[in-house]
mmCIF file of C-alpha atoms in Angstrom:
data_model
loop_
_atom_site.group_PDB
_atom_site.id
_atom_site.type_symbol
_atom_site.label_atom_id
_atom_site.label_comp_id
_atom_site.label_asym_id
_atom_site.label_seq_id
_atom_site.Cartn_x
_atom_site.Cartn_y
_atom_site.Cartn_z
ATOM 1 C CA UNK A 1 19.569 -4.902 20.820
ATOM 2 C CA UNK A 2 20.419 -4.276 24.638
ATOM 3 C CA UNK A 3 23.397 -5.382 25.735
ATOM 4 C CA UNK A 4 22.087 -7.796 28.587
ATOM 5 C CA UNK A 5 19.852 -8.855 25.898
ATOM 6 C CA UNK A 6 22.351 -10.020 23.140
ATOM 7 C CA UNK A 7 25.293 -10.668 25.526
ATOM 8 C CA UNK A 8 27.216 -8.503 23.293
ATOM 9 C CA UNK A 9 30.554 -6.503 24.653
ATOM 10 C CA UNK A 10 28.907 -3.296 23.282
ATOM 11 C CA UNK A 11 27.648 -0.110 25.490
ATOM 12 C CA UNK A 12 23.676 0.063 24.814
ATOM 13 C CA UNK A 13 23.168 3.179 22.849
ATOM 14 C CA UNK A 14 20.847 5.591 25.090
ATOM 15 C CA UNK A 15 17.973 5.536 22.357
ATOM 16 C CA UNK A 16 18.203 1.975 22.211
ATOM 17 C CA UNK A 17 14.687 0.658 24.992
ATOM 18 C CA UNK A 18 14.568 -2.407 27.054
ATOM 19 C CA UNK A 19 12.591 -5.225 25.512
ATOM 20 C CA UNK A 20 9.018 -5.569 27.271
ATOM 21 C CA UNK A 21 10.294 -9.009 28.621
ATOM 22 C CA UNK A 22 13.014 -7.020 30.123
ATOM 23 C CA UNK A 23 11.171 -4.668 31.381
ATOM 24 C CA UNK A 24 9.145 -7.035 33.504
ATOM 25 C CA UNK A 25 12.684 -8.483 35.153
ATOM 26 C CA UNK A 26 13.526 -5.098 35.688
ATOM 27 C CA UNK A 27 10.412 -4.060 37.549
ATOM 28 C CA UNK A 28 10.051 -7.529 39.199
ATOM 29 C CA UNK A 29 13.117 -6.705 40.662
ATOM 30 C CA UNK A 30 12.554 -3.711 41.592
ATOM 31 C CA UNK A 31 9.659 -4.783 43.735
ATOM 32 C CA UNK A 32 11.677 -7.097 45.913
ATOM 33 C CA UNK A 33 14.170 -3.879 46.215
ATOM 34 C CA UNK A 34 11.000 -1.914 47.238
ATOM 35 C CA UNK A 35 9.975 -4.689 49.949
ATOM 36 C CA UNK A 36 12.770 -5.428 52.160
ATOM 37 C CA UNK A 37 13.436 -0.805 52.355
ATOM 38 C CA UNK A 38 13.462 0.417 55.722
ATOM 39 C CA UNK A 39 10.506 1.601 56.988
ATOM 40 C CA UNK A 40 11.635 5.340 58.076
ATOM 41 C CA UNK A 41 13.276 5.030 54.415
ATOM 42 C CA UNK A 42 9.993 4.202 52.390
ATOM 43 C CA UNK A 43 7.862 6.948 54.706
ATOM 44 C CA UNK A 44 10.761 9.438 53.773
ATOM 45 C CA UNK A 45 10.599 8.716 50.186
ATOM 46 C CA UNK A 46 6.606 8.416 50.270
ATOM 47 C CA UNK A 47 6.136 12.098 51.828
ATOM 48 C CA UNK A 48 8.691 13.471 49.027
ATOM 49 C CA UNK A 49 6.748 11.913 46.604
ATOM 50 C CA UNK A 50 3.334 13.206 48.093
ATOM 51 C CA UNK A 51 4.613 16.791 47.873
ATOM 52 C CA UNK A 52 5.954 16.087 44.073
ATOM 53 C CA UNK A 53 2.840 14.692 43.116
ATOM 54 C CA UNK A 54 0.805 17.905 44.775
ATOM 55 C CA UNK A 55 3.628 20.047 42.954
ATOM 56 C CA UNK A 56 2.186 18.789 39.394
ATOM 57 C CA UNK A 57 -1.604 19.175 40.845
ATOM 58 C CA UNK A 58 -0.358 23.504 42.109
ATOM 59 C CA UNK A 59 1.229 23.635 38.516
ATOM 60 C CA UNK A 60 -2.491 21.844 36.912
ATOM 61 C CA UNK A 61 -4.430 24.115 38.814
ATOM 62 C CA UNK A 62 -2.695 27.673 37.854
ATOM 63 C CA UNK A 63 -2.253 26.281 34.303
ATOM 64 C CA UNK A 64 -6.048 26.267 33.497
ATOM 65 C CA UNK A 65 -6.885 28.933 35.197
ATOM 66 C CA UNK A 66 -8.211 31.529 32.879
ATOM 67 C CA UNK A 67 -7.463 29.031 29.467
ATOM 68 C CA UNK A 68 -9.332 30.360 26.489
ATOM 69 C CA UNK A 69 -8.300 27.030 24.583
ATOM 70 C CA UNK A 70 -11.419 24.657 24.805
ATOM 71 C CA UNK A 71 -11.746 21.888 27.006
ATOM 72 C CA UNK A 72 -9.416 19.637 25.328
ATOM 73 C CA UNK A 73 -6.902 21.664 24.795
ATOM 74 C CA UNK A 74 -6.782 23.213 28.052
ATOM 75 C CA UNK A 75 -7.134 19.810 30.012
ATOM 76 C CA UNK A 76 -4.284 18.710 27.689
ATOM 77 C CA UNK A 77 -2.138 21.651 28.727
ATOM 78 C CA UNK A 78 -2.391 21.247 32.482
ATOM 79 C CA UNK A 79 -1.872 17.487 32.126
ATOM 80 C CA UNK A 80 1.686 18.002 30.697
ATOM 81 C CA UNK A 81 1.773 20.206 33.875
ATOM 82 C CA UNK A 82 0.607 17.742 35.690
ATOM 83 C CA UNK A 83 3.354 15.423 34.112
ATOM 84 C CA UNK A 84 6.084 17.308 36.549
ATOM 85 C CA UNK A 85 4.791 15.342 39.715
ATOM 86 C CA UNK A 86 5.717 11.723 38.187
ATOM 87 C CA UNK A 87 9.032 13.054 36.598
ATOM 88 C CA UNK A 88 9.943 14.358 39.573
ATOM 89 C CA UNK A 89 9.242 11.169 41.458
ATOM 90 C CA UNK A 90 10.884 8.656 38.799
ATOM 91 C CA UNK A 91 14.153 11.234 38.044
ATOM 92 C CA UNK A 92 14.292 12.371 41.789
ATOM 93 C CA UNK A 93 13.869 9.368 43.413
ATOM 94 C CA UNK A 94 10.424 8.774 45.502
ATOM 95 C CA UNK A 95 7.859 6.325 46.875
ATOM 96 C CA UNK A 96 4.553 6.529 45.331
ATOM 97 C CA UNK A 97 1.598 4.549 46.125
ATOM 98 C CA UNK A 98 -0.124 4.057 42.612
ATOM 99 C CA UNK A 99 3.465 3.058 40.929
ATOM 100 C CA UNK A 100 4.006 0.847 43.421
ATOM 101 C CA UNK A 101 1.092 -0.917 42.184
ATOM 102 C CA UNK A 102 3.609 -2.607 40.003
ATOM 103 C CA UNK A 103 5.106 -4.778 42.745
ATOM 104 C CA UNK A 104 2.068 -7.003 42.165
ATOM 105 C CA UNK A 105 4.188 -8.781 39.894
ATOM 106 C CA UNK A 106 6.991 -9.967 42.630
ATOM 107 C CA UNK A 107 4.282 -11.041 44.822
ATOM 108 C CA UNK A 108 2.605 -13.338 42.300
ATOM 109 C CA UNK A 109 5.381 -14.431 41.229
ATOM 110 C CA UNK A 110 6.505 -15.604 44.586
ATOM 111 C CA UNK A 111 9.609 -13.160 45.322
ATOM 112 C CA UNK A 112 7.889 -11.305 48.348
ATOM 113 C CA UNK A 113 5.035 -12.396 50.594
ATOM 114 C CA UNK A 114 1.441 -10.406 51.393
ATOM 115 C CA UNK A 115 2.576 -9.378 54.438
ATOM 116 C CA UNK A 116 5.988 -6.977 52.637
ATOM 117 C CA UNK A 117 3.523 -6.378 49.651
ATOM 118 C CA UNK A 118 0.779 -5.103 52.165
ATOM 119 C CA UNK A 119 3.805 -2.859 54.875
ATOM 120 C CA UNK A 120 4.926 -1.116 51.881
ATOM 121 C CA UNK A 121 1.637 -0.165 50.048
ATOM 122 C CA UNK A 122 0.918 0.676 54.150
ATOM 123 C CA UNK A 123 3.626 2.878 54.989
ATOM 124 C CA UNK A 124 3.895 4.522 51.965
ATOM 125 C CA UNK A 125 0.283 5.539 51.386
ATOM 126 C CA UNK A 126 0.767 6.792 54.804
ATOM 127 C CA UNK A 127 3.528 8.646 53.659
ATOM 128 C CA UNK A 128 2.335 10.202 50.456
ATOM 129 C CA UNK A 129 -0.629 11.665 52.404
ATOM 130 C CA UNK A 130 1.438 13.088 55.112
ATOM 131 C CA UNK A 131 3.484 14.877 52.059
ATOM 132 C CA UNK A 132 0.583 16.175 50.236
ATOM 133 C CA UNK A 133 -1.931 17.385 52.969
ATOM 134 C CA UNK A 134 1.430 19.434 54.445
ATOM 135 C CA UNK A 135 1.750 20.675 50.477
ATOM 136 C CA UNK A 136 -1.627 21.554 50.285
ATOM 137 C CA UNK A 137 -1.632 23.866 53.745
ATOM 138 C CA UNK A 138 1.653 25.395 52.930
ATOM 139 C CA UNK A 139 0.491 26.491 49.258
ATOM 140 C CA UNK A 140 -2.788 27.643 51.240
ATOM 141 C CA UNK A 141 -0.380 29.633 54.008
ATOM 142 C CA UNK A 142 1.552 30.869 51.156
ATOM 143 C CA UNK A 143 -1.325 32.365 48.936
ATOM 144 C CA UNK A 144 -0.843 30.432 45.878
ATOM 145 C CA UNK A 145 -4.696 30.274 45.995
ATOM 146 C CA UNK A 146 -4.728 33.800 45.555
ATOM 147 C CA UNK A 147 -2.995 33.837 42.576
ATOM 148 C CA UNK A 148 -5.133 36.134 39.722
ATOM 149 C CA UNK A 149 -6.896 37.961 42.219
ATOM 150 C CA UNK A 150 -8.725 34.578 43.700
ATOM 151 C CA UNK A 151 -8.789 33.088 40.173
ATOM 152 C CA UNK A 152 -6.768 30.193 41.281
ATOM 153 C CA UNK A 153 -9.039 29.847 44.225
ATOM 154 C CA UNK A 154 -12.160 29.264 42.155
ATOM 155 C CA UNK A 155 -10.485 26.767 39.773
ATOM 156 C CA UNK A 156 -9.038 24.986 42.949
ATOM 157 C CA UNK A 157 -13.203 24.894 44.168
ATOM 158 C CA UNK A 158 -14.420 23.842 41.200
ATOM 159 C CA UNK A 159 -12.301 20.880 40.635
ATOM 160 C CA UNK A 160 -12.994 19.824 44.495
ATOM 161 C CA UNK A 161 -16.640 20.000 43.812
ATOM 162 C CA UNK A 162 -16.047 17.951 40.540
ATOM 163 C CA UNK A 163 -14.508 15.119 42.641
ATOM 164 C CA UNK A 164 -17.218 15.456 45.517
ATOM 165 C CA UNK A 165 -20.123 15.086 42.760
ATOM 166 C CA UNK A 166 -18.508 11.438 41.431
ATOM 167 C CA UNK A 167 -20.581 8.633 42.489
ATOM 168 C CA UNK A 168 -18.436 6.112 44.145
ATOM 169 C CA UNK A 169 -18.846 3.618 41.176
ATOM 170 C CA UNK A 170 -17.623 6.459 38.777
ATOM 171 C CA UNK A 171 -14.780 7.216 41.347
ATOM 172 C CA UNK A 172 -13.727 3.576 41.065
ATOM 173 C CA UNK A 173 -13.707 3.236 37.632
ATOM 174 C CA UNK A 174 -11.835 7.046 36.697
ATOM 175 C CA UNK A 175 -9.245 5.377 39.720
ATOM 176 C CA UNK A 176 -8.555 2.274 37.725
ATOM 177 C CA UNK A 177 -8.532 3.913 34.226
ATOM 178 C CA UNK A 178 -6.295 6.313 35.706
ATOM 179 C CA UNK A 179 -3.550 3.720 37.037
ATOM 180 C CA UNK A 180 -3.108 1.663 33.941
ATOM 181 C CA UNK A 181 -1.860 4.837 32.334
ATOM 182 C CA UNK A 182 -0.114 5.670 35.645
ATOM 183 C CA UNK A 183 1.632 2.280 35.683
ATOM 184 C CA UNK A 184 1.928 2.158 31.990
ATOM 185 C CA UNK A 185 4.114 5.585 32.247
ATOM 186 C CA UNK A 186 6.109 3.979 34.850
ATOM 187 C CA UNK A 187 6.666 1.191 32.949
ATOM 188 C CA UNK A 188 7.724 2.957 29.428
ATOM 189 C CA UNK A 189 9.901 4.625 32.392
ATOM 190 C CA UNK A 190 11.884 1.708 33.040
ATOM 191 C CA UNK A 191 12.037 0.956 29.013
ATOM 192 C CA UNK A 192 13.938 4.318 28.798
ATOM 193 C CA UNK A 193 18.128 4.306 29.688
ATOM 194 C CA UNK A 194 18.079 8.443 29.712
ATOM 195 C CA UNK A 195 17.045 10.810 31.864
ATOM 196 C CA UNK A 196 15.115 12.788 28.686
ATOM 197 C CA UNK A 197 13.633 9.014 27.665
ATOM 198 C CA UNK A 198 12.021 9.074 30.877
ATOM 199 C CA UNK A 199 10.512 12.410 30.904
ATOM 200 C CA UNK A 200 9.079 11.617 26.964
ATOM 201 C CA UNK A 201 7.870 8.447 29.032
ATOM 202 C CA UNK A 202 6.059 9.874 31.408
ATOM 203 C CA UNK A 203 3.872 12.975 29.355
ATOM 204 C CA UNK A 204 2.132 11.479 26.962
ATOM 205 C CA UNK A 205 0.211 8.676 29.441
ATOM 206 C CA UNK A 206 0.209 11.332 32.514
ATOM 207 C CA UNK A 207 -1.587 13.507 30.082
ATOM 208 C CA UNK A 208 -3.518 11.668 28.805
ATOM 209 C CA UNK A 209 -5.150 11.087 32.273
ATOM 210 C CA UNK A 210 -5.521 14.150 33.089
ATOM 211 C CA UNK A 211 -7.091 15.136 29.491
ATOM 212 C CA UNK A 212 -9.937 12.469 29.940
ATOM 213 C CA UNK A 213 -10.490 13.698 33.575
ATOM 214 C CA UNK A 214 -9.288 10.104 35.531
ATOM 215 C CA UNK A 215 -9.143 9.961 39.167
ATOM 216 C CA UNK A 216 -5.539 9.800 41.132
ATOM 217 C CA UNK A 217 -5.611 9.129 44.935
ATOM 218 C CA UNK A 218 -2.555 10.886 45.792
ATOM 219 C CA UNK A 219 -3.237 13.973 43.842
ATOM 220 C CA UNK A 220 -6.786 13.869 45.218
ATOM 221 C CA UNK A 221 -5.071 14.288 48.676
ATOM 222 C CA UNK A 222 -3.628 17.227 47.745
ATOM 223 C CA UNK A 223 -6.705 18.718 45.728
ATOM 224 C CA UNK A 224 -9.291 17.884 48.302
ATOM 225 C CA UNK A 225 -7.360 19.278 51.576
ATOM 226 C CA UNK A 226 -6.794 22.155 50.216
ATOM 227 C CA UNK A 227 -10.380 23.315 48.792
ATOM 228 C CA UNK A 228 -11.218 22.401 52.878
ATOM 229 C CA UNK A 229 -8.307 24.688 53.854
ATOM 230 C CA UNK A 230 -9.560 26.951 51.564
ATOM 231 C CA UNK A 231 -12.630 26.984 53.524
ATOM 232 C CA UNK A 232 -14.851 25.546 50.720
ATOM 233 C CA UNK A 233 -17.841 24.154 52.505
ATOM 234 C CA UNK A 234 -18.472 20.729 50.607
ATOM 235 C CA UNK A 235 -14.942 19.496 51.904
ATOM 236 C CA UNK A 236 -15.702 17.825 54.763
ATOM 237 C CA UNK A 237 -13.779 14.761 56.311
ATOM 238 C CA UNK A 238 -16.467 12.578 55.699
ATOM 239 C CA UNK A 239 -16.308 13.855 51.629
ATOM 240 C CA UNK A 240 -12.717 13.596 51.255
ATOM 241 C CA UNK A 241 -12.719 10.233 52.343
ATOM 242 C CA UNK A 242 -15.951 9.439 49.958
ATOM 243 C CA UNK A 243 -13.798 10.234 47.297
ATOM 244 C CA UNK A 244 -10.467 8.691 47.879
ATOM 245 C CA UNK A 245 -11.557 4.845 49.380
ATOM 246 C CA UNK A 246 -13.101 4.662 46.220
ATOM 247 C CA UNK A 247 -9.994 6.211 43.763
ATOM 248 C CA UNK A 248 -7.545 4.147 45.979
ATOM 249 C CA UNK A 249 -9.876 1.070 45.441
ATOM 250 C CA UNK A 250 -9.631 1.633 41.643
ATOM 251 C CA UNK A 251 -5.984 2.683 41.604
ATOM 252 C CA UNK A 252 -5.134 -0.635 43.190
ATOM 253 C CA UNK A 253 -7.090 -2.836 40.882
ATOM 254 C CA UNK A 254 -6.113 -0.797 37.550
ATOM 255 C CA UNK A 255 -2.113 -0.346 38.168
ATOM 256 C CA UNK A 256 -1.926 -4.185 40.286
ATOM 257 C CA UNK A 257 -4.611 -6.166 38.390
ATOM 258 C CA UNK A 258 -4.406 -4.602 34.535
ATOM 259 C CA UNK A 259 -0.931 -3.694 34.321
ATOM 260 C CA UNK A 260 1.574 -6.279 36.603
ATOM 261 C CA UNK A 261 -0.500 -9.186 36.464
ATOM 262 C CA UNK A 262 -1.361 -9.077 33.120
ATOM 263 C CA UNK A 263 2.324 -8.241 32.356
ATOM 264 C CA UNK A 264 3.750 -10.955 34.729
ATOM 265 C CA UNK A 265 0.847 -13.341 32.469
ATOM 266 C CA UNK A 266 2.863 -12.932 29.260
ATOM 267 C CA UNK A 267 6.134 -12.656 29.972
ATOM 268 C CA UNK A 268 7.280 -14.052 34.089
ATOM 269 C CA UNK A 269 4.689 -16.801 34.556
ATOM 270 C CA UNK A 270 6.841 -19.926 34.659
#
C-alpha cells in the first residue's frame, strides 16, 4: 500500500498505484489548483497544450499514410501516435480543455464555484485553439502536407471530410465516447508515481479512441484548420464550427458527467 494510504514510514515503491479513492483526492485537488491559476498562466499553458495535442494529430496523420495493415491495425498504429499529444501534455506540463473536464468533481463537491469552473474551461479552450490553429498553419507553411509527394495532403483531406460528413448527433456522441477514455487516461495518469507509468497510462485509452474513430475537440482544431489552409473546399468557417460545438458539447458531458461525477458519486460524496 501507498504510503499516505497506510501511514507507514516507508518510500512508496514506483510500481506501487494510488488507490481509486486516492485518486479522486488527488484530482479533486488538483481542480481547486487549476481554478484559482492566473489567467495569462492557464492561456500560456492552454496554447502549449493546443500545439502538443496537434503534434500527436501531424504524427496520426503521416503515420497512416500509405498503411498496408487493415483498418484496425492501421487506426491502432496512428492512435499510439496520437498518444504523444496527451503525454506530452501530462509529462510536460499543459492546460487542456477535455482533461480539465475532471474539475467537475471540485465543483460538485463544493471546493470552487461556477463562475472559476466556467473562467478556466473559458480561457483555456481559448487557449488550446489559439495553439493548434497556429500549429496547423505553421505545419501548412512548412510543407509537412507535402510529405510523400502530396500523400500526406490527401490523408489530411480525407479525414477533414470524414469529420464534415458526421451528423451533429453522431458528432456528440463520438465527443462524449471520446472523453471518458480521454479522462479515464488522465485519471490512470494520476494512479501512476513514474514518469514511464504515465506514458503506459495514457496509450492504451488514447488509442483506443483513436482506433474506434471518436471525436476530440482540440485535435479537431488542428485537423479542420488545416484541410481549410490546405485549401480543401468543404472547410469552411461555418463547417468547422458544425463540427466542433457539437464534439465540445460531447467532450464536456462524457469527461464532466461520466467520468468526475460518477467518480466523485462513489468515492467524495459526503
Amino acid at each position: 500500500m501507498a504510503q499516505e494510504e497506510t501511514g507507514s514510514d516507508a518510500q512508496p515503491s514506483a510500481f506501487e498505484a494510488h488507490t481509486p479513492a486516492r485518486i479522486a483526492e488527488l484530482v479533486e485537488t488538483s481542480g481547486v489548483g487549476k481554478a484559482h491559476l492566473p489567467a495569462l498562466k492557464i492561456l500560456l499553458l492552454a496554447v502549449l497544450a493546443g500545439a502538443f495535442i496537434s503534434f500527436g494529430a501531424m504524427v496520426f496523420t503521416v503515420t497512416v499514410t500509405g498503411s498496408d495493415l487493415g483498418l484496425g491495425p492501421t487506426r491502432l498504429l496512428g492512435g499510439l501516435a496520437f498518444s504523444l499529444g496527451l503525454v506530452l501534455v501530462v509529462v510536460g506540463g499543459a492546460e487542456l480543455f477535455t482533461g480539465n473536464s475532471l474539475m467537475v468533481m471540485a465543483w460538485v463537491d463544493g471546493k470552487i464555484g461556477i463562475s472559476a469552473l466556467a473562467r478556466n474551461w473559458g480561457l483555456v479552450y481559448l487557449g488550446n485553439l489559439a495553439g493548434a490553429v497556429a500549429t496547423a498553419f505553421i505545419a501548412w507553411r512548412a510543407g509537412v502536407l507535402e510529405i510523400g509527394g502530396g500523400a500526406v495532403l490527401e490523408t489530411a483531406s480525407r479525414i477533414a471530410l470524414g469529420k464534415f460528413e458526421l451528423s451533429f448527433e453522431q458528432a456528440f456522441w463520438r465527443g462524449l465516447l471520446c472523453n471518458v477514455l480521454v479522462c479515464l487516461a488522465v485519471w490512470l495518469c494520476v494512479a501512476a508515481r513514474s514518469v514511464p507509468g504515465k506514458i503506459l497510462a495514457i496509450l492504451f485509452p488514447i488509442s483506443a479512441f483513436v482506433a474506434i474513430g471518436l471525436e476530440h475537440s482540440i485535435a479537431n482544431m488542428y485537423f479542420l484548420p488545416l484541410a481549410a489552409f490546405a485549401g480543401v473546399a468543404e472547410a469552411t468557417i461555418a463547417a468547422i464550427a458544425g463540427n466542433i460545438l457539437p464534439v465540445t458539447l460531447g467532450n464536456m458531458v462524457g469527461g464532466g458527467g461520466f467520468v468526475a461525477f460518477i467518480y466523485w458519486m462513489i468515492y467524495r460524496r459526503p
